[in-house]
Coordinates of C-alpha atoms and ligand atoms in Angstrom, one line a residue:
X282 CA 174.6 -27.4 -21.0
X283 CA 177.7 -25.9 -19.5
X284 CA 180.8 -25.1 -21.5
X285 CA 183.1 -28.0 -21.5
X286 CA 186.4 -26.9 -23.0
X287 CA 189.2 -26.4 -20.5
X288 CA 192.9 -25.7 -20.7
X289 CA 195.1 -28.7 -19.9
X290 CA 197.3 -28.3 -16.8
X291 CA 200.9 -27.6 -17.8
X292 CA 202.2 -31.0 -16.7
X293 CA 199.7 -32.8 -19.0
X294 CA 200.4 -30.5 -21.9
X295 CA 204.1 -31.1 -21.5
X296 CA 203.6 -34.9 -21.3
X297 CA 201.6 -34.8 -24.5
X298 CA 204.3 -32.7 -26.2
X299 CA 206.9 -35.1 -24.9
X300 CA 205.2 -37.9 -26.8
X301 CA 206.3 -36.2 -30.0
X302 CA 209.9 -35.2 -29.1
X303 CA 210.9 -37.8 -26.6
X304 CA 210.0 -41.3 -27.8
X305 CA 212.8 -43.2 -26.3
X306 CA 216.2 -42.9 -24.6
X307 CA 217.9 -42.1 -27.9
X308 CA 215.7 -39.0 -28.3
X309 CA 217.1 -37.7 -25.1
X310 CA 220.7 -38.5 -26.1
X311 CA 220.1 -36.5 -29.3
X312 CA 218.4 -33.5 -27.7
X313 CA 221.0 -33.2 -24.9
X314 CA 224.0 -33.5 -27.2
X315 CA 222.5 -31.0 -29.6
X316 CA 222.1 -28.5 -26.7
X317 CA 225.7 -29.0 -25.7
X318 CA 226.8 -28.3 -29.3
X319 CA 224.7 -25.2 -29.5
X320 CA 226.4 -24.1 -26.2
X321 CA 229.7 -24.3 -28.1
X322 CA 231.1 -27.2 -26.1
X323 CA 234.4 -28.8 -27.4
X324 CA 234.1 -31.9 -25.3
X325 CA 230.9 -33.9 -24.5
X326 CA 230.6 -37.0 -22.4
X327 CA 227.6 -39.3 -22.4
X328 CA 227.0 -41.7 -19.6
X329 CA 224.3 -44.3 -20.0
X330 CA 222.9 -47.0 -17.7
X331 CA 220.6 -49.7 -18.8
X332 CA 220.2 -48.3 -22.3
X333 CA 218.9 -45.1 -20.8
X334 CA 216.1 -46.4 -18.7
X335 CA 217.9 -45.8 -15.5
X336 CA 220.3 -42.9 -16.4
X337 CA 221.3 -40.7 -19.3
X338 CA 223.9 -38.1 -18.3
X339 CA 225.4 -35.6 -20.7
X340 CA 228.2 -33.5 -19.4
X341 CA 229.7 -30.6 -21.5
X342 CA 232.2 -27.9 -21.2
X343 CA 230.1 -25.3 -23.0
X344 CA 229.1 -21.9 -22.0
X345 CA 226.7 -22.9 -19.2
X346 CA 223.6 -21.0 -17.9
X347 CA 222.9 -18.3 -15.4
X348 CA 220.7 -19.2 -12.5
X349 CA 217.6 -17.7 -14.1
X350 CA 218.3 -19.3 -17.5
X351 CA 218.7 -22.6 -15.8
X352 CA 215.3 -22.4 -14.3
X353 CA 213.8 -21.0 -17.6
X354 CA 215.3 -23.6 -19.7
X355 CA 212.6 -26.1 -18.6
X356 CA 209.7 -24.0 -19.6
X357 CA 208.0 -24.9 -22.8
X358 CA 208.9 -22.7 -25.7
X359 CA 211.8 -21.3 -23.7
X360 CA 214.8 -20.9 -26.0
X361 CA 217.7 -18.6 -26.3
X362 CA 218.1 -19.4 -30.0
X363 CA 215.3 -17.5 -31.7
X364 CA 213.6 -14.3 -30.6
X365 CA 211.2 -13.4 -33.4
X366 CA 209.3 -15.1 -36.1
X367 CA 211.8 -14.1 -38.8
X368 CA 214.6 -15.9 -37.0
X369 CA 212.7 -19.2 -37.8
X370 CA 213.8 -18.8 -41.4
X371 CA 217.5 -18.4 -40.6
X372 CA 218.2 -21.0 -38.0
X373 CA 221.9 -21.6 -37.4
X374 CA 221.7 -23.6 -34.2
X375 CA 220.6 -27.2 -34.1
X376 CA 217.8 -26.6 -31.6
X377 CA 215.3 -23.8 -31.7
X378 CA 211.9 -25.1 -30.6
X379 CA 212.5 -24.7 -26.9
X380 CA 210.6 -28.0 -26.3
X381 CA 213.2 -30.6 -25.5
X382 CA 214.0 -29.8 -21.9
X383 CA 210.3 -29.2 -21.0
X384 CA 209.5 -32.5 -22.6
X385 CA 212.3 -34.5 -20.9
X386 CA 211.4 -33.0 -17.5
X387 CA 207.8 -34.1 -18.0
X388 CA 208.6 -37.8 -18.3
X389 CA 211.6 -38.3 -16.0
X390 CA 213.6 -36.9 -13.1
X391 CA 216.1 -34.4 -14.2
X392 CA 219.1 -33.0 -12.3
X393 CA 220.8 -30.0 -13.9
X394 CA 224.1 -28.6 -12.8
X395 CA 225.4 -25.6 -14.7
X396 CA 227.9 -22.8 -14.4
X397 CA 229.1 -20.0 -16.7
X398 CA 232.7 -19.1 -16.9
X399 CA 232.1 -15.7 -15.2
X400 CA 230.2 -17.1 -12.2
X401 CA 231.8 -18.3 -9.1
X402 CA 229.2 -20.9 -8.2
X403 CA 226.9 -22.9 -10.3
X404 CA 223.2 -23.8 -10.1
X405 CA 221.6 -27.2 -9.4
X406 CA 218.0 -27.8 -10.3
X407 CA 216.0 -31.0 -9.7
X408 CA 212.8 -31.4 -11.6
X409 CA 210.5 -34.4 -11.4
X410 CA 207.6 -34.8 -13.8
X411 CA 207.5 -31.0 -14.5
X412 CA 207.6 -30.2 -10.8
X413 CA 210.5 -28.3 -9.3
X414 CA 211.9 -30.4 -6.5
X415 CA 214.8 -28.1 -5.5
X416 CA 217.0 -25.3 -6.8
X417 CA 220.3 -24.3 -5.1
X418 CA 223.8 -23.1 -5.5
X419 CA 226.4 -25.7 -6.2
X420 CA 230.2 -25.9 -6.8
X421 CA 230.7 -27.3 -10.3
X422 CA 232.8 -26.9 -13.4
X423 CA 232.0 -24.4 -16.1
X424 CA 229.6 -26.1 -18.5
X425 CA 226.4 -28.1 -18.1
X426 CA 225.6 -31.5 -16.8
X427 CA 222.1 -33.0 -17.3
X428 CA 221.2 -36.3 -15.6
X429 CA 218.0 -37.8 -16.7
X430 CA 216.8 -40.6 -14.4
X431 CA 214.1 -43.2 -14.4
X432 CA 212.8 -42.4 -17.8
X433 CA 209.0 -42.7 -18.3
X434 CA 208.5 -43.5 -14.6
X435 CA 205.2 -41.7 -14.8
X436 CA 204.2 -43.0 -18.2
X437 CA 204.2 -46.8 -17.8
X438 CA 202.8 -47.3 -21.2
X439 CA 205.8 -45.7 -22.8
X440 CA 208.2 -47.5 -20.5
X441 CA 206.6 -50.8 -21.5
X442 CA 206.9 -49.9 -25.1
X443 CA 210.7 -49.7 -25.0
X444 CA 212.4 -52.5 -26.7
X445 CA 215.3 -54.6 -25.6
X446 CA 218.4 -53.1 -24.0
X447 CA 220.6 -53.8 -27.0
X448 CA 218.1 -52.3 -29.4
X449 CA 217.5 -49.1 -27.4
X450 CA 221.3 -48.7 -26.8
X451 CA 222.0 -49.2 -30.5
X452 CA 219.7 -46.3 -31.2
X453 CA 221.5 -44.2 -28.7
X454 CA 224.8 -45.0 -30.4
X455 CA 223.3 -44.2 -33.7
X456 CA 222.2 -40.7 -32.5
X457 CA 225.7 -40.1 -31.2
X458 CA 227.1 -41.2 -34.6
X459 CA 225.1 -38.7 -36.4
X460 CA 226.3 -35.7 -34.3
X461 CA 229.8 -37.0 -34.1
X462 CA 230.0 -37.2 -37.9
X463 CA 228.6 -33.7 -38.2
X464 CA 231.1 -32.3 -35.7
X465 CA 234.4 -34.1 -36.0
X466 CA 236.1 -31.1 -34.2
X467 CA 234.3 -32.0 -31.0
X468 CA 235.5 -34.7 -28.6
X469 CA 232.9 -37.3 -27.6
X470 CA 233.0 -40.0 -24.9
X471 CA 230.4 -42.5 -24.3
X472 CA 230.0 -44.9 -21.4
X473 CA 227.5 -47.7 -21.0
X474 CA 227.0 -49.5 -17.7
X475 CA 230.4 -48.3 -16.6
X476 CA 232.2 -49.4 -19.7
X477 CA 233.7 -46.9 -22.1
X478 CA 232.2 -47.6 -25.5
X479 CA 233.6 -44.8 -27.5
X480 CA 236.2 -42.1 -27.2
X481 CA 236.4 -39.8 -30.3
X482 CA 239.1 -37.2 -30.3
X483 CA 238.8 -34.1 -32.4
X484 CA 239.9 -34.8 -36.0
X485 CA 238.8 -34.2 -39.6
X486 CA 235.7 -35.6 -41.3
X487 CA 237.4 -38.5 -42.9
X488 CA 239.2 -39.6 -39.7
X489 CA 235.9 -39.4 -37.9
X490 CA 234.2 -41.7 -40.4
X491 CA 237.1 -44.2 -40.0
X492 CA 237.0 -44.0 -36.2
X493 CA 233.3 -44.8 -36.3
X494 CA 233.1 -47.3 -39.2
X495 CA 236.4 -49.0 -39.1
X496 CA 239.8 -48.8 -40.9
X497 CA 238.5 -50.7 -43.9
X498 CA 236.6 -47.5 -44.8
X499 CA 239.9 -45.8 -45.5
X500 CA 240.3 -47.6 -48.8
X501 CA 236.7 -47.3 -49.6
X502 CA 236.0 -43.6 -49.5
X503 CA 235.9 -41.5 -52.6
X504 CA 235.9 -37.8 -52.0
X505 CA 233.2 -35.6 -53.5
X506 CA 233.3 -31.8 -53.6
X507 CA 231.4 -29.1 -55.4
X508 CA 230.7 -25.5 -54.9
X509 CA 227.7 -23.8 -56.5
X510 CA 225.7 -20.7 -55.6
X511 CA 222.9 -22.9 -54.5
X512 CA 224.7 -25.3 -52.4
X513 CA 228.1 -26.5 -51.4
X514 CA 228.4 -30.3 -51.3
X515 CA 231.3 -32.2 -49.9
X516 CA 231.8 -35.6 -48.3
X517 CA 232.7 -39.2 -49.1
X518 CA 231.0 -41.9 -51.0
X519 CA 231.8 -45.6 -50.9
X520 CA 233.1 -47.6 -53.8
X521 CA 230.5 -49.7 -55.5
X522 CA 232.2 -53.0 -54.7
X523 CA 231.7 -52.4 -51.0
X524 CA 228.0 -51.6 -51.3
X525 CA 225.9 -53.4 -48.7
X526 CA 222.4 -54.5 -48.1
X527 CA 222.3 -52.7 -44.8
X528 CA 221.9 -49.0 -44.8
X529 CA 223.8 -48.3 -41.6
X530 CA 226.4 -46.1 -43.2
X531 CA 224.3 -43.6 -45.2
X532 CA 224.3 -40.1 -43.9
X533 CA 223.2 -36.8 -45.3
X534 CA 223.8 -33.6 -43.4
X535 CA 222.6 -30.1 -44.1
X536 CA 224.3 -27.3 -42.3
X537 CA 225.7 -29.9 -39.8
X538 CA 222.3 -31.3 -39.1
X539 CA 221.6 -35.0 -39.9
X540 CA 218.7 -35.4 -42.2
X541 CA 216.8 -38.1 -44.1
X542 CA 216.3 -37.3 -47.7
X543 CA 214.8 -40.0 -49.8
X544 CA 214.8 -37.7 -52.9
X545 CA 218.5 -37.0 -52.7
X546 CA 219.1 -40.7 -51.9
X547 CA 217.5 -41.4 -55.2
X548 CA 219.9 -39.0 -57.0
X549 CA 222.8 -40.9 -55.5
X550 CA 221.4 -44.3 -56.3
X551 CA 220.8 -43.1 -59.8
X552 CA 224.3 -42.0 -60.2
X553 CA 225.6 -45.4 -59.2
X554 CA 223.3 -47.0 -61.7
X555 CA 224.7 -50.2 -63.3
X556 CA 227.6 -50.2 -60.9
X557 CA 225.8 -52.0 -58.2
X558 CA 224.4 -55.5 -57.9
X559 CA 220.7 -55.7 -57.0
X560 CA 219.5 -54.8 -53.5
X561 CA 222.6 -53.2 -52.2
X562 CA 223.5 -49.6 -51.8
X563 CA 226.8 -47.8 -51.2
X564 CA 227.8 -46.0 -48.0
X565 CA 227.9 -42.3 -48.0
X566 CA 228.6 -39.3 -45.8
X567 CA 227.5 -36.2 -47.6
X568 CA 227.4 -32.7 -46.2
X569 CA 225.4 -30.0 -47.8
X570 CA 225.8 -26.4 -46.9
X571 CA 223.0 -24.0 -48.0
X572 CA 221.8 -20.6 -46.8
X573 CA 219.7 -21.3 -43.7
X574 CA 216.9 -19.3 -45.4
X575 CA 216.7 -21.9 -48.1
X576 CA 215.7 -24.8 -46.0
X577 CA 212.8 -25.5 -43.8
X578 CA 213.8 -27.6 -40.8
X579 CA 210.5 -27.0 -39.1
X580 CA 208.4 -29.7 -40.8
X581 CA 209.2 -32.6 -38.5
X582 CA 209.3 -32.5 -34.7
X583 CA 212.5 -34.4 -34.5
X584 CA 213.8 -32.4 -37.3
X585 CA 215.3 -35.1 -39.5
X586 CA 213.1 -34.3 -42.5
X587 CA 214.1 -31.1 -44.2
X588 CA 212.6 -29.3 -47.1
X589 CA 214.9 -27.5 -49.6
X590 CA 213.9 -24.6 -51.7
X591 CA 216.0 -25.7 -54.6
X592 CA 215.4 -29.4 -54.3
X593 CA 215.5 -30.2 -58.0
X594 CA 218.6 -28.2 -58.8
X595 CA 220.4 -29.8 -55.9
X596 CA 219.3 -33.2 -57.1
X597 CA 221.1 -32.4 -60.4
X598 CA 224.2 -31.0 -58.7
X599 CA 224.5 -34.0 -56.4
X600 CA 223.9 -36.5 -59.2
X601 CA 226.5 -34.8 -61.4
X602 CA 229.1 -34.6 -58.6
X603 CA 228.8 -38.3 -57.7
X604 CA 228.9 -39.4 -61.3
X605 CA 232.0 -37.3 -61.9
X606 CA 233.8 -38.7 -58.8
X607 CA 232.9 -42.2 -59.6
X608 CA 234.1 -41.7 -63.1
X609 CA 237.3 -40.1 -61.9
X610 CA 238.2 -43.1 -59.9
X611 CA 237.1 -45.2 -62.8
X612 CA 235.2 -47.6 -60.7
X613 CA 233.4 -50.2 -62.8
X614 CA 233.1 -53.8 -61.8
X615 CA 234.5 -55.1 -65.1
X616 CA 236.0 -58.5 -65.0
X617 CA 237.9 -59.0 -68.2
X618 CA 238.0 -62.4 -69.5
X619 CA 240.4 -61.0 -71.9
X620 CA 242.4 -57.8 -71.5
X621 CA 241.5 -56.5 -74.9
X622 CA 239.0 -55.1 -75.6
X623 CA 237.5 -54.3 -72.2
X624 CA 234.2 -56.0 -71.6
X625 CA 231.7 -54.5 -69.3
X626 CA 230.0 -57.2 -67.4
X627 CA 226.3 -56.2 -67.2
X628 CA 224.8 -56.0 -63.8
X629 CA 221.4 -57.5 -63.2
X630 CA 218.6 -55.1 -62.4
X631 CA 215.0 -55.8 -61.7
X632 CA 214.1 -55.4 -65.4
X633 CA 217.0 -57.3 -66.9
X634 CA 215.9 -60.4 -68.7
X635 CA 218.0 -63.3 -67.7
X636 CA 219.4 -65.0 -70.7
X637 CA 220.8 -68.4 -70.1
X638 CA 223.9 -68.6 -72.2
X639 CA 224.2 -71.7 -74.3
X640 CA 227.7 -72.9 -74.0
X641 CA 229.0 -74.7 -77.0
X642 CA 231.6 -77.2 -76.6
X643 CA 234.6 -77.5 -78.9
X644 CA 235.1 -81.2 -79.2
X645 CA 238.4 -80.8 -80.9
X646 CA 239.9 -79.0 -78.0
X647 CA 242.6 -80.8 -76.1
X648 CA 243.3 -79.2 -72.7
X649 CA 246.8 -80.4 -72.7
X650 CA 247.7 -78.8 -76.0
X651 CA 249.9 -75.7 -75.8
X652 CA 247.8 -72.6 -76.1
X653 CA 247.4 -71.7 -79.7
X654 CA 246.8 -68.0 -80.0
X655 CA 245.9 -68.1 -83.7
X656 CA 242.8 -70.0 -82.9
X657 CA 240.7 -66.9 -82.5
X658 CA 237.9 -67.7 -84.9
X659 CA 236.7 -70.8 -83.3
X660 CA 232.9 -70.7 -83.0
X661 CA 231.6 -68.2 -80.5
X662 CA 228.9 -69.1 -78.2
X663 CA 226.3 -67.5 -76.0
X664 CA 223.7 -64.9 -76.6
X665 CA 223.5 -61.1 -76.0
X666 CA 226.4 -59.9 -73.9
X667 CA 228.0 -63.2 -74.0
X668 CA 228.3 -62.7 -77.7
X669 CA 230.5 -59.7 -77.1
X670 CA 232.8 -61.5 -74.8
X671 CA 235.4 -63.6 -76.3
X672 CA 234.8 -66.7 -74.2
X673 CA 237.4 -68.8 -75.8
X674 CA 238.9 -69.7 -72.6
X675 CA 235.6 -70.5 -71.0
X676 CA 234.9 -72.8 -73.8
X677 CA 238.2 -74.4 -73.1
X678 CA 237.2 -74.7 -69.5
X679 CA 234.0 -76.4 -70.4
X680 CA 235.6 -78.4 -73.2
X681 CA 237.8 -79.9 -70.5
X682 CA 234.7 -81.2 -68.8
X683 CA 233.8 -83.0 -71.9
X684 CA 236.6 -85.4 -71.3
X685 CA 235.4 -86.1 -67.9
X686 CA 234.6 -89.7 -68.5
X687 CA 237.8 -90.4 -70.3
X688 CA 241.0 -91.0 -68.5
X689 CA 242.6 -87.7 -67.7
X690 CA 246.2 -88.0 -66.6
X691 CA 246.7 -85.9 -63.5
X692 CA 249.1 -83.1 -64.3
X693 CA 252.1 -82.9 -62.1
X694 CA 251.4 -80.7 -59.1
X695 CA 254.2 -78.4 -58.6
X696 CA 256.0 -78.8 -55.4
X697 CA 254.3 -76.6 -52.9
X698 CA 255.5 -75.6 -49.6
X699 CA 254.2 -76.5 -46.1
X700 CA 250.5 -75.7 -45.6
X701 CA 250.0 -74.8 -49.2
X702 CA 250.6 -78.4 -50.3
X703 CA 248.0 -79.7 -47.8
X704 CA 245.5 -77.2 -48.9
X705 CA 245.2 -78.5 -52.4
X706 CA 242.4 -80.9 -52.2
X707 CA 241.9 -81.9 -55.7
X708 CA 243.6 -81.1 -58.9
X709 CA 242.3 -81.4 -62.5
X710 CA 243.6 -80.0 -65.7
X711 CA 241.5 -76.9 -65.2
X712 CA 240.0 -76.6 -61.8
X713 CA 241.1 -77.0 -58.3
X714 CA 239.7 -76.3 -54.9
X715 CA 241.7 -74.3 -52.4
X716 CA 241.2 -74.6 -48.7
X717 CA 237.7 -76.0 -49.2
X718 CA 236.7 -72.4 -50.0
X719 CA 237.7 -71.2 -53.4
X720 CA 237.7 -72.8 -56.8
X721 CA 240.6 -71.8 -59.0
X722 CA 240.9 -72.0 -62.7
X723 CA 243.3 -70.5 -65.3
X724 CA 241.7 -68.0 -67.6
X725 CA 243.4 -66.0 -70.3
X726 CA 244.2 -62.9 -68.3
X727 CA 245.3 -64.9 -65.2
X728 CA 243.8 -67.0 -62.5
X729 CA 240.1 -67.0 -61.8
X730 CA 239.1 -67.4 -58.2
X731 CA 235.5 -68.3 -57.3
X732 CA 234.1 -68.2 -53.8
X733 CA 232.2 -71.5 -53.6
X734 CA 229.6 -70.5 -51.0
X735 CA 228.8 -67.2 -52.7
X736 CA 228.6 -68.8 -56.1
X737 CA 226.1 -71.3 -54.8
X738 CA 224.2 -68.6 -53.0
X739 CA 223.8 -66.8 -56.3
X740 CA 222.6 -69.9 -58.1
X741 CA 220.1 -70.8 -55.4
X742 CA 218.9 -67.2 -55.1
X743 CA 218.0 -66.9 -58.8
X744 CA 216.3 -70.3 -58.6
X745 CA 214.2 -69.2 -55.5
X746 CA 213.3 -65.9 -57.2
X747 CA 212.0 -67.9 -60.1
X748 CA 210.0 -70.3 -58.1
X749 CA 208.6 -67.6 -55.9
X750 CA 207.5 -65.5 -58.8
X751 CA 205.9 -68.5 -60.4
X752 CA 204.3 -69.3 -57.1
X753 CA 205.6 -72.8 -57.7
X754 CA 206.5 -74.9 -54.8
X755 CA 209.9 -76.5 -54.6
X756 CA 210.1 -80.2 -54.7
X757 CA 210.6 -81.7 -51.3
X758 CA 212.4 -84.5 -50.0
X759 CA 210.3 -86.0 -47.2
X760 CA 211.8 -86.8 -44.0
X761 CA 211.0 -88.8 -41.0
X762 CA 209.3 -86.0 -39.0
X763 CA 211.9 -84.2 -37.1
X764 CA 210.8 -82.4 -34.0
X765 CA 213.0 -79.4 -33.1
X766 CA 212.7 -77.3 -29.9
X767 CA 213.7 -73.7 -30.3
X768 CA 214.0 -70.7 -28.1
X769 CA 210.9 -68.5 -28.2
X770 CA 212.7 -65.9 -30.2
X771 CA 213.8 -68.4 -32.8
X772 CA 210.3 -70.0 -32.8
X773 CA 208.8 -66.6 -33.5
X774 CA 211.1 -66.0 -36.4
X775 CA 210.3 -69.3 -38.0
X776 CA 206.6 -69.0 -37.5
X777 CA 206.6 -65.4 -38.9
X778 CA 208.2 -66.6 -42.1
X779 CA 206.8 -70.1 -42.2
X780 CA 204.8 -69.7 -45.4
X781 CA 207.7 -68.4 -47.5
X782 CA 210.1 -70.9 -46.0
X783 CA 207.7 -73.7 -47.1
X784 CA 207.4 -72.1 -50.5
X785 CA 211.1 -72.6 -50.7
X786 CA 210.8 -76.3 -50.4
X787 CA 210.5 -77.0 -46.7
X788 CA 207.6 -78.6 -45.0
X789 CA 207.6 -77.1 -41.6
X790 CA 204.7 -77.0 -39.2
X791 CA 204.3 -75.0 -36.0
X792 CA 203.8 -77.4 -33.1
X793 CA 203.3 -74.8 -30.4
X794 CA 205.3 -74.6 -27.2
X795 CA 208.4 -73.3 -29.1
X796 CA 208.5 -76.5 -31.1
X797 CA 208.4 -77.1 -34.9
X798 CA 208.1 -80.2 -36.9
X799 CA 210.1 -80.6 -40.0
X800 CA 208.5 -83.0 -42.5
X801 CA 210.5 -82.1 -45.6
X802 CA 213.4 -80.2 -46.9
X803 CA 214.3 -78.9 -50.4
X804 CA 215.3 -81.8 -52.5
X805 CA 218.4 -80.6 -54.2
X806 CA 220.2 -79.1 -51.3
X807 CA 223.6 -80.5 -50.8
X808 CA 223.4 -80.2 -47.1
X809 CA 222.4 -83.6 -45.9
X810 CA 221.5 -82.7 -42.4
X811 CA 218.1 -81.2 -42.0
X812 CA 218.7 -80.1 -38.4
X813 CA 221.8 -78.2 -39.5
X814 CA 219.9 -76.7 -42.3
X815 CA 217.2 -75.4 -40.0
X816 CA 219.9 -74.0 -37.6
X817 CA 221.5 -72.2 -40.5
X818 CA 218.2 -70.9 -41.7
X819 CA 217.4 -69.5 -38.2
X820 CA 220.9 -68.0 -38.1
X821 CA 220.4 -66.2 -41.3
X822 CA 217.0 -64.9 -40.2
X823 CA 218.5 -63.6 -37.0
X824 CA 221.5 -62.0 -38.7
X825 CA 219.6 -60.4 -41.5
X826 CA 216.5 -58.9 -40.1
X827 CA 214.1 -57.9 -42.8
X828 CA 214.2 -54.3 -43.9
X829 CA 211.1 -52.5 -44.7
X830 CA 210.5 -52.2 -48.5
X831 CA 212.8 -55.1 -49.3
X832 CA 210.3 -57.9 -48.7
X833 CA 210.1 -59.2 -52.2
X834 CA 213.4 -61.1 -52.3
X835 CA 214.1 -61.3 -48.6
X836 CA 213.3 -65.0 -48.2
X837 CA 215.1 -65.8 -51.4
X838 CA 218.3 -64.3 -50.0
X839 CA 217.8 -66.0 -46.6
X840 CA 217.1 -69.4 -48.1
X841 CA 220.0 -69.2 -50.5
X842 CA 222.4 -68.2 -47.8
X843 CA 221.2 -70.9 -45.4
X844 CA 221.3 -73.7 -47.9
X845 CA 224.4 -72.9 -50.0
X846 CA 227.4 -75.1 -49.9
X847 CA 229.3 -74.0 -46.8
X848 CA 233.0 -73.2 -46.6
X849 CA 235.0 -76.2 -45.5
X850 CA 233.2 -78.6 -47.7
X851 CA 235.4 -80.5 -50.1
X852 CA 233.9 -80.6 -53.6
X853 CA 234.4 -83.3 -56.1
X854 CA 235.5 -82.2 -59.6
X855 CA 232.0 -82.9 -60.9
X856 CA 230.5 -80.8 -58.2
X857 CA 232.8 -77.9 -59.0
X858 CA 232.1 -78.2 -62.6
X859 CA 228.4 -78.2 -62.0
X860 CA 228.8 -75.2 -59.8
X861 CA 230.7 -73.2 -62.4
X862 CA 228.3 -74.2 -65.1
X863 CA 225.3 -73.1 -63.1
X864 CA 227.0 -69.9 -61.9
X865 CA 227.7 -68.7 -65.4
X866 CA 224.2 -69.4 -66.4
X867 CA 223.0 -66.9 -63.8
X868 CA 221.8 -63.5 -64.8
X869 CA 224.4 -61.9 -62.5
X870 CA 227.4 -64.0 -61.7
X871 CA 229.5 -61.2 -60.2
X872 CA 227.8 -60.7 -56.9
X873 CA 226.2 -62.9 -54.2
X874 CA 222.6 -62.0 -53.4
X875 CA 223.7 -59.8 -50.5
X876 CA 226.2 -58.0 -52.7
X877 CA 229.5 -59.6 -52.0
X878 CA 231.8 -60.4 -54.9
X879 CA 231.7 -64.0 -56.1
X880 CA 234.7 -64.0 -58.3
X881 CA 238.0 -62.3 -58.9
X882 CA 240.8 -62.6 -61.4
X883 CA 244.4 -62.5 -60.3
X884 CA 245.9 -60.8 -63.3
X885 CA 249.0 -62.3 -65.0
X886 CA 250.8 -59.0 -64.5
X887 CA 250.2 -59.2 -60.8
X888 CA 251.6 -62.7 -60.6
X889 CA 254.6 -61.7 -62.8
X890 CA 255.3 -58.7 -60.6
X891 CA 255.2 -61.0 -57.5
X892 CA 257.6 -63.4 -59.0
X893 CA 260.1 -60.9 -60.3
Ligands
ADP908 P1 216.2 -25.4 -27.8 O1 217.4 -26.2 -27.9 O2 215.2 -25.7 -28.9 O3 216.4 -23.9 -27.6 P2 215.8 -26.8 -25.3 O4 214.6 -27.1 -24.5 O5 216.6 -27.9 -25.8 O6 215.4 -25.9 -26.5 O7 216.7 -25.9 -24.4 C1 216.2 -24.7 -23.9 C2 217.3 -23.7 -23.7 O8 218.2 -24.1 -22.6 C3 218.3 -23.5 -24.8 O9 217.8 -22.6 -25.8 C4 219.6 -23.0 -24.1 O10 219.5 -21.6 -23.9 C5 219.5 -23.7 -22.8 N1 220.4 -24.9 -22.7 C6 220.0 -26.2 -22.9 N2 221.0 -27.0 -22.8 C7 222.1 -26.3 -22.6 C8 223.5 -26.6 -22.4 N3 224.0 -27.8 -22.4 N4 224.3 -25.5 -22.2 C9 223.9 -24.3 -22.2 N5 222.6 -23.9 -22.4 C10 221.7 -24.9 -22.5
MG909 MG1 217.5 -28.2 -27.8

């Protein structure tokens, strides 16, 4: 038998290597920008067409390349950044593998124009699927411009594997975000299909974050800073109340390189413990600086996973720093029903047992009586933490309901001005609805404001969690079968989730041909229109794509959001009372299932200040 092992031709080897480094347009954006940064550019423009399928162009004002280097740069393992094995342990540049350009040139057509400051003319090289097409002198600016055209033209399987334009482009932006956050001193411009998407001027770290994530971040960022012999850590963390379900604004960098680090993420989450409602996490932008010898960036081809020598020590340092900063800014989501003593409202975690507070009614209470402050030893109600809280005013609130069947004289509504007057839909001694959105009620420390939709979301969410965990089916209200035609994308979404949707009280069948039949809806949902309910359900599914690892309560969140009382719905007094009642029976009444605040108290002092 003859020997059968052969060396692969270079073009094939490059294509295989490309599979690792260049998975999609975003990988090219990343590699080219990183090269520009390594070349000490101060301004980088990225021009993209069709999310990178047709064109990705990166133009920099860096140091450029000589004619020979320009040609060499496309060779595999050709790099100017390391020379000997030892250099691998002290990498200060972003790139070092010498693989990117070879890989890109293997799967596309690349035009390179480059010129060094000291050279009069530049060099232009065209390479197609690893083959040199042309190389000649060209008049161009100092710096380097790479144009990558017709990506994966020779690897149809890869081309087919690319997702929608929006998705691929989003990934390109996300790569740009990562470098832009690490190098705020560099100017970045991005154009997509001839429209300018971003123009970031040189600035400091905080300004860059705000440029990228919006002005609202300005109020939200808490600075962290620490210097130890092992690591220097600085950056910004978000306040707990603005924590989100999505993890779009979570960034770790080490020596200016973006990294994923689940272990450090845990340190951070741990430091926020009890400050966050379930299933949300804060935003963060954290920059580590360590001796390059102390990290290994070599373990992952796209270099986002990084191994630290002193991982455990850094965990501790990070944890302590975050704790301290959170403490300094005294951020605790405490809603004081009374100002003294401060009550910490517990936050629901996975393991918290939900205690339903039993609210006792004080039958002697007359809501129209002047407040009697001596009445502090009236019976207390509730269990556990509710015991600690002096719920006197809550009792009053509920006590008011007791009278609900009796004739309650409407209190005189103060004369309100213009719009305000119209916005008051209903007035009772203790509750009123504002703009069909908020429920207002006086409490001891001021005015309680409840968001009606979020409150209802929370109530439904806890109910769904319960029925799901008990594998109990919701009771349905049967309907005259309703046939609904959907777009194929909508149809897919529904069919993918049909089992859980039905567990939540729907009776939906797939009818094929992008059609579904709705035979039943959850019985106790206030929304009377099943078609609208299905529309909202699909909306929520579209707007909140499921994130890996968060499957367990995903459908509970979606269903609760879809079926909650919408804004704009006028509520009767009974409905508002029931809502408040059920809300305060929830394990966590502070936050909606996706982490938004449900209630807020406008403090008396605030009001008094305003009316001074
Ligand atoms: P690496 O970045 O790992 O060294 P690449 O394949 O990305 O490998 O690039 C190969 C070499 O080409 C780099 O080491 C650098 O010398 C040169 N190079 C690439 N892009 C640029 C650029 N924009 N400006 C100057 N030199 C560049
Ligand atoms: Mg590189």
